[in-house]
Amino acid sequence: MLLLTGLSPDIRAGAHTDYGSITCLFQHHVSGLQVLRDDVWLDVAPQQGCLVINIGDALEFWSGGRFKSTLHRVVMPRNQSETASRYSGFPW
């Protein structure tokens, strides 16, 4: 698992990769997940009826690097609508 230190107060979970194979994130209408792309943190907008799948370190290893582990972080709620619970699971 990659974990970066030096959190700012608006970060709920600092930049990291998941150590498992796959993480399923059920966002509902809640935002907060960000992924790093081209050195810029991008919000992952919730999509109705969808879930986000993060590739973890184990799957990257098992696939010989074909599937890359997702570097991501979670920001603190920026408004009242983002304070709802988030649900994630590690099915494998």
GROMACS .gro file of C-alpha atoms in nm:
model
   92
    1MET     CA    1   0.000   0.000   0.000
    2LEU     CA    2   0.131   0.343  -0.094
    3LEU     CA    3   0.056   0.612   0.163
    4LEU     CA    4   0.166   0.974   0.137
    5THR     CA    5   0.197   1.192   0.445
    6GLY     CA    6   0.149   1.566   0.505
    7LEU     CA    7  -0.229   1.582   0.509
    8SER     CA    8  -0.404   1.914   0.486
    9PRO     CA    9  -0.715   1.969   0.704
   10ASP     CA   10  -0.948   1.923   0.405
   11ILE     CA   11  -0.830   1.564   0.341
   12ARG     CA   12  -1.025   1.281   0.506
   13ALA     CA   13  -0.799   0.999   0.377
   14GLY     CA   14  -0.462   1.087   0.225
   15ALA     CA   15  -0.330   0.965  -0.108
   16HIS     CA   16  -0.302   0.587  -0.110
   17THR     CA   17  -0.353   0.269  -0.307
   18ASP     CA   18  -0.557  -0.023  -0.173
   19TYR     CA   19  -0.360  -0.337  -0.086
   20GLY     CA   20  -0.629  -0.587  -0.192
   21SER     CA   21  -0.737  -0.687  -0.540
   22ILE     CA   22  -1.059  -0.490  -0.600
   23THR     CA   23  -1.249  -0.234  -0.391
   24CYS     CA   24  -1.612  -0.155  -0.473
   25LEU     CA   25  -1.731   0.191  -0.370
   26PHE     CA   26  -2.103   0.259  -0.347
   27GLN     CA   27  -2.123   0.639  -0.373
   28HIS     CA   28  -2.496   0.702  -0.401
   29HIS     CA   29  -2.511   1.081  -0.429
   30VAL     CA   30  -2.201   1.140  -0.214
   31SER     CA   31  -1.884   1.288  -0.357
   32GLY     CA   32  -1.537   1.307  -0.203
   33LEU     CA   33  -1.330   1.051  -0.393
   34GLN     CA   34  -1.045   1.193  -0.601
   35VAL     CA   35  -0.795   1.023  -0.833
   36LEU     CA   36  -0.457   1.155  -0.943
   37ARG     CA   37  -0.421   1.203  -1.318
   38ASP     CA   38  -0.138   1.398  -1.482
   39ASP     CA   39  -0.039   1.542  -1.140
   40VAL     CA   40  -0.390   1.686  -1.086
   41TRP     CA   41  -0.646   1.556  -0.833
   42LEU     CA   42  -0.978   1.499  -1.011
   43ASP     CA   43  -1.317   1.447  -0.843
   44VAL     CA   44  -1.492   1.120  -0.923
   45ALA     CA   45  -1.850   1.232  -0.975
   46PRO     CA   46  -2.119   0.993  -0.847
   47GLN     CA   47  -2.328   0.831  -1.120
   48GLN     CA   48  -2.682   0.716  -1.040
   49GLY     CA   49  -2.704   0.335  -1.018
   50CYS     CA   50  -2.328   0.284  -1.060
   51LEU     CA   51  -2.039   0.191  -0.838
   52VAL     CA   52  -1.668   0.272  -0.858
   53ILE     CA   53  -1.418  -0.013  -0.885
   54ASN     CA   54  -1.064   0.055  -0.759
   55ILE     CA   55  -0.789  -0.180  -0.871
   56GLY     CA   56  -0.567  -0.271  -0.575
   57ASP     CA   57  -0.200  -0.359  -0.533
   58ALA     CA   58  -0.263  -0.735  -0.531
   59LEU     CA   59  -0.439  -0.729  -0.870
   60GLU     CA   60  -0.161  -0.514  -1.015
   61PHE     CA   61   0.091  -0.773  -0.895
   62TRP     CA   62  -0.115  -1.073  -1.011
   63SER     CA   63  -0.165  -0.918  -1.357
   64GLY     CA   64   0.205  -0.841  -1.400
   65GLY     CA   65   0.124  -0.468  -1.413
   66ARG     CA   66  -0.142  -0.499  -1.682
   67PHE     CA   67  -0.395  -0.351  -1.437
   68LYS     CA   68  -0.259  -0.056  -1.237
   69SER     CA   69  -0.343   0.008  -0.873
   70THR     CA   70  -0.545   0.329  -0.838
   71LEU     CA   71  -0.384   0.616  -0.644
   72HIS     CA   72  -0.672   0.799  -0.476
   73ARG     CA   73  -0.772   1.006  -0.175
   74VAL     CA   74  -1.089   1.123  -0.002
   75VAL     CA   75  -1.158   1.489   0.072
   76MET     CA   76  -1.366   1.618   0.362
   77PRO     CA   77  -1.727   1.711   0.285
   78ARG     CA   78  -1.738   2.053   0.120
   79ASN     CA   79  -2.109   2.104   0.186
   80GLN     CA   80  -2.398   1.950   0.382
   81SER     CA   81  -2.506   1.718   0.098
   82GLU     CA   82  -2.165   1.546   0.104
   83THR     CA   83  -2.188   1.442   0.471
   84ALA     CA   84  -2.387   1.120   0.407
   85SER     CA   85  -2.223   0.784   0.479
   86ARG     CA   86  -2.002   0.619   0.221
   87TYR     CA   87  -2.008   0.244   0.168
   88SER     CA   88  -1.721   0.037   0.034
   89GLY     CA   89  -1.644  -0.330   0.027
   90PHE     CA   90  -1.358  -0.562  -0.049
   91PRO     CA   91  -1.517  -0.860  -0.226
   92TRP     CA   92  -1.186  -1.031  -0.313
   0.00000   0.00000   0.00000
